[in-house]
Each structure stands twice: as structure tokens, then as C-alpha cells.
Tab-separated table of C-alpha atoms in Angstrom:
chain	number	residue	atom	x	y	z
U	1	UNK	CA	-222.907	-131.118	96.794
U	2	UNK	CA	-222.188	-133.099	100.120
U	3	UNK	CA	-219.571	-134.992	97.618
U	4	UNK	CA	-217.587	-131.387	97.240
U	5	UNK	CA	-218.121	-130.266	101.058
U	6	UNK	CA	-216.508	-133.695	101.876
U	7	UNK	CA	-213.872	-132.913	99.274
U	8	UNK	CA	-213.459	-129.608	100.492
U	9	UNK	CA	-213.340	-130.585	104.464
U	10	UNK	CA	-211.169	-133.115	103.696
U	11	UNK	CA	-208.381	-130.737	101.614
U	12	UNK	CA	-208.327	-128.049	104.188
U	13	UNK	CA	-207.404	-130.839	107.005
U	14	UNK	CA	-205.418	-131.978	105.250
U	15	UNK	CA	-203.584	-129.225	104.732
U	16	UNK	CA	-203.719	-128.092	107.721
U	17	UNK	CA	-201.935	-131.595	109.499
U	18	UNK	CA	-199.624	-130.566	106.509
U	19	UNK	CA	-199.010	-127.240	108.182
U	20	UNK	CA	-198.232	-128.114	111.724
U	21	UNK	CA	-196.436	-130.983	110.629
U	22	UNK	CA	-193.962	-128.810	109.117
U	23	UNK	CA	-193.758	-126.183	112.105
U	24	UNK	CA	-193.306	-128.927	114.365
U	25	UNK	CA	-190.471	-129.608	112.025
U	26	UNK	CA	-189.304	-126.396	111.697
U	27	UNK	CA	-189.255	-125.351	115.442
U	28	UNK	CA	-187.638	-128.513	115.920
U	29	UNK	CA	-184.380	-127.637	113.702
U	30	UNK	CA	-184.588	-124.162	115.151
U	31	UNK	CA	-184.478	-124.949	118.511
U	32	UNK	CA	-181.939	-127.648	118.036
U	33	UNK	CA	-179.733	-125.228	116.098
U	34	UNK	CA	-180.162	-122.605	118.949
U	35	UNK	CA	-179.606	-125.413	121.489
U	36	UNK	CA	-176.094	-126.127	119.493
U	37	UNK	CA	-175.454	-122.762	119.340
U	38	UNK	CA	-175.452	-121.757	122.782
U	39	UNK	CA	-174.061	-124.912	124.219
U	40	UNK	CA	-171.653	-123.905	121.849
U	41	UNK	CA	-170.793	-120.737	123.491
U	42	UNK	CA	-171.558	-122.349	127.020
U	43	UNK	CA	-168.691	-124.285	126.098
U	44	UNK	CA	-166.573	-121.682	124.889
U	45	UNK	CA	-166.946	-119.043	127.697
U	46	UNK	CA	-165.579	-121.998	130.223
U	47	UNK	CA	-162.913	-122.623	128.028
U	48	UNK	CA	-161.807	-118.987	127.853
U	49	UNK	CA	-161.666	-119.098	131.451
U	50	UNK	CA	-159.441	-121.460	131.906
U	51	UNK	CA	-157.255	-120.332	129.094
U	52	UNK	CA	-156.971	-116.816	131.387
U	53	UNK	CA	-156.058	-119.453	134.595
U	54	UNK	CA	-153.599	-121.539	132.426
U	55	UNK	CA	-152.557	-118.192	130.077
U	56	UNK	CA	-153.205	-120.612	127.174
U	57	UNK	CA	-152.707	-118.039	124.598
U	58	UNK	CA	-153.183	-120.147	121.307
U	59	UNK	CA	-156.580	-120.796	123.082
U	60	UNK	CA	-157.246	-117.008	123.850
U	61	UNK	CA	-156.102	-115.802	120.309
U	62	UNK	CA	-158.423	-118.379	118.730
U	63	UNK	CA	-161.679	-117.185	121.086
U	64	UNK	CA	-161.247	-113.718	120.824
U	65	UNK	CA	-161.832	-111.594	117.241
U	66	UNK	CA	-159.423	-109.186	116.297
U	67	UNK	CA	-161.812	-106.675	116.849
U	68	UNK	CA	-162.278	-107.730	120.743
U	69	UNK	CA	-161.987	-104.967	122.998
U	70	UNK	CA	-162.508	-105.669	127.018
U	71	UNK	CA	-163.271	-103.035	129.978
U	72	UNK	CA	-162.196	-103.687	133.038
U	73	UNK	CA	-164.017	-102.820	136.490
U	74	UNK	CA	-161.555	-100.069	136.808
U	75	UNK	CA	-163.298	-98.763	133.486
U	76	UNK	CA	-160.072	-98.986	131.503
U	77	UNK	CA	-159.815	-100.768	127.896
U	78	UNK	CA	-157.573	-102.879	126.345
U	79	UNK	CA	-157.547	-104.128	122.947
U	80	UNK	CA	-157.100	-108.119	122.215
U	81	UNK	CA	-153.315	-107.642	121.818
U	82	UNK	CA	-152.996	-105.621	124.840
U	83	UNK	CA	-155.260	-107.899	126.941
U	84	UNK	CA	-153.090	-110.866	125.623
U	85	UNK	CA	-149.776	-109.326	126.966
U	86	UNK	CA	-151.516	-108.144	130.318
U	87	UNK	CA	-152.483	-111.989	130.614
U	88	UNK	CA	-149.257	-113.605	129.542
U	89	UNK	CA	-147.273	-111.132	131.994
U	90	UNK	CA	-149.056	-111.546	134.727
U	91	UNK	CA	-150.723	-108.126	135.097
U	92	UNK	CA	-154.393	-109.587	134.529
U	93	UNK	CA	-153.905	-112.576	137.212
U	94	UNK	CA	-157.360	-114.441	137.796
U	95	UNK	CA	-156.582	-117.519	139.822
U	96	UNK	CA	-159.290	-119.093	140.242
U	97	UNK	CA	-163.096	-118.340	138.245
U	98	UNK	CA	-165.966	-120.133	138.744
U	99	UNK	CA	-168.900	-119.691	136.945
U	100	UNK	CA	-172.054	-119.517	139.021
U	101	UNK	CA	-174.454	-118.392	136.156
U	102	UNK	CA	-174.704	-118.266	132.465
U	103	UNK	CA	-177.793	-116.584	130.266
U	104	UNK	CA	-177.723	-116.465	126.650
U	105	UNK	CA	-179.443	-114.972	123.881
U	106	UNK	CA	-178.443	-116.394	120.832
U	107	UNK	CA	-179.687	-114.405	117.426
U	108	UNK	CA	-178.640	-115.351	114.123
U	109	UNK	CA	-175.064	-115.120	113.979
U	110	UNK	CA	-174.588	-112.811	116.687
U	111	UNK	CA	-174.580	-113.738	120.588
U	112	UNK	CA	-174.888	-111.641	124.295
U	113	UNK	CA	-173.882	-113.428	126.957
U	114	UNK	CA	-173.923	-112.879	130.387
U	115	UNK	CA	-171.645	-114.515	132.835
U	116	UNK	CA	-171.707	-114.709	136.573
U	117	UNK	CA	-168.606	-116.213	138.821
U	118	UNK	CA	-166.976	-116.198	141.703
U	119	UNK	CA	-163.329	-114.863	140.620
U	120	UNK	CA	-159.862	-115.052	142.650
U	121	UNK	CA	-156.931	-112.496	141.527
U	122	UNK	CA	-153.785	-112.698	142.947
U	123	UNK	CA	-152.744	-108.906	142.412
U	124	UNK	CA	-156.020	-108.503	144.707
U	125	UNK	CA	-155.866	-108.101	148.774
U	126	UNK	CA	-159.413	-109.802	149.101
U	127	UNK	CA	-158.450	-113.988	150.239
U	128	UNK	CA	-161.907	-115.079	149.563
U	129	UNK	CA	-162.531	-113.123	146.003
U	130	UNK	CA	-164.728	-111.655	145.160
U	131	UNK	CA	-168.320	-111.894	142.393
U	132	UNK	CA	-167.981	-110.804	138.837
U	133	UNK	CA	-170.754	-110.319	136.014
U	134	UNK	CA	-169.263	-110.317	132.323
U	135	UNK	CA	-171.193	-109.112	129.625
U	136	UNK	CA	-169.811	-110.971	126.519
U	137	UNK	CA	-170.588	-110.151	123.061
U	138	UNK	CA	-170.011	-112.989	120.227
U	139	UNK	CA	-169.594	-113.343	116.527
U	140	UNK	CA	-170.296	-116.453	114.409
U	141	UNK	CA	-167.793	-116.351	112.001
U	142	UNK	CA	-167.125	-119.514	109.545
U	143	UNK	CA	-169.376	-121.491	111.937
U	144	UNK	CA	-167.386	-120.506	115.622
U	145	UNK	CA	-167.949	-117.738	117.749
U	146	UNK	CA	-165.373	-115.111	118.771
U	147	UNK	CA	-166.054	-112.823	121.295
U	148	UNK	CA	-165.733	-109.444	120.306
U	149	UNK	CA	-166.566	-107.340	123.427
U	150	UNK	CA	-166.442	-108.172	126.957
U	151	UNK	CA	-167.259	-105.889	129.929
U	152	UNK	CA	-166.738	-106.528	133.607
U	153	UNK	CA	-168.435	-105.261	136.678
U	154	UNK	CA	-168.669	-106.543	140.371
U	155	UNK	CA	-171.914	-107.636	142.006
């Protein structure tokens, strides 16, 4: 009998280092993934930024999905096309952006972000600029993201 308790007691921890060693394993690739993911879309939501500075089009049409629709702190929307041809004309004329803040929440293929910078416009009468929160949402599609949505408000 103690032969089988032994037998037994030995199995289960077994099984149980067994366990955790494979949900240390698997948290491990998740959060690594996740970590990717988001430094990922860190990356990307500087980039986009200075594509709007530089009006770097081929950038902007490669970060945004078709679908991507923006409103601006007026309230107004623009579609991607439109928002392309407001940036290439001048009409949307950030400056300077600097990104103070970034939170995101990453889940599955699908992404919010939240941006906070400190934005100069030139078609704007304030010298020192002025703070701006953008609420970005982002698509993984054939492993990059595209943001689809973007809203803008002042804080």
C-alpha cells in the first residue's frame, strides 16, 4: 500500500511541475506576443505622426484601412481619402506632435489605443499648441495593423 501512495504522490507532482511548467511557457509566448504586438503599434502610431508632419502619403495609405474614418475636435468626419487630401493640401497642418503618453490594449487581432501629445497646427492662432488625446482603433490584418478609426479631443 505505501508502494501505491508513493506511486500515487509521486504521479500527481509530477504532473503538476508538468502543469506549471507549461503555463510558465504559455504566459511566456503570450506575453511576448502581446509585448510584439503593441510595440508594434507603439511603433506605428509614431510613425503615422510623422507621416502627417512630413505628408508622407505612401506611409499614411499603408497605416490606415480603407475603412478608416477620423473625427476631428470640431466633430466633423472625414473618410481615409478625404483625410489624405486634407493632409496633402495643407488643410490638416500639424507641425509639430509629440507624444507625451501612450496606453494600449491589445486583444487578439484587434487594438484601442490611446494617445496623448502635445500638437502644433499652423492653421491655429495658439504659438505654444496646444494637448490632444487620440483614441485609435487598429486592425491586424495579414500580420500589420491598420488603424481603422481615430477620434480627437483636447485635454
Amino acid at each position: 500500500m505505501k508502494k501505491r501512495a508513493f506511486f500515487i504522490k509521486f504521479h500527481i507532482t509530477f504532473k503538476i511541475k508538468h502543469y506549471f511548467k507549461m503555463l510558465r511557457y504559455s504566459l511566456t509566448k503570450f506575453f511576448s506576443r502581446t509585448s510584439l504586438l503593441n510595440k508594434g503599434l507603439y511603433k506605428l502610431y509614431h510613425e503615422i505622426h510623422q507621416g502627417i508632419i512630413n505628408k508622407d502619403m505612401e506611409l499614411i495609405d499603408r497605416v490606415l484601412d480603407d475603412s478608416f474614418e477620423i473625427t476631428h475636435l470640431t466633430g466633423s468626419t472625414e473618410k481615409k481619402k478625404e483625410y489624405m487630401k486634407s493632409i496633402e493640401s495643407g488643410v490638416a497642418n500639424d507641425t509639430f506632435i509629440f507624444p507625451e503618453k501612450t496606453f494600449i490594449n491589445v486583444s487578439g487581432d484587434k487594438a484601442d489605443l490611446i494617445g496623448k501629445s502635445r500638437v502644433k497646427a499652423s492653421n491655429r492662432n495658439k504659438d505654444d499648441g496646444f494637448s490632444l488625446e487620440l483614441s485609435m482603433k487598429a486592425l491586424l490584418v495579414d500580420g500589420e495593423w491598420k488603424f481603422t478609426e481615430a477620434k480627437a479631443t483636447t485635454i
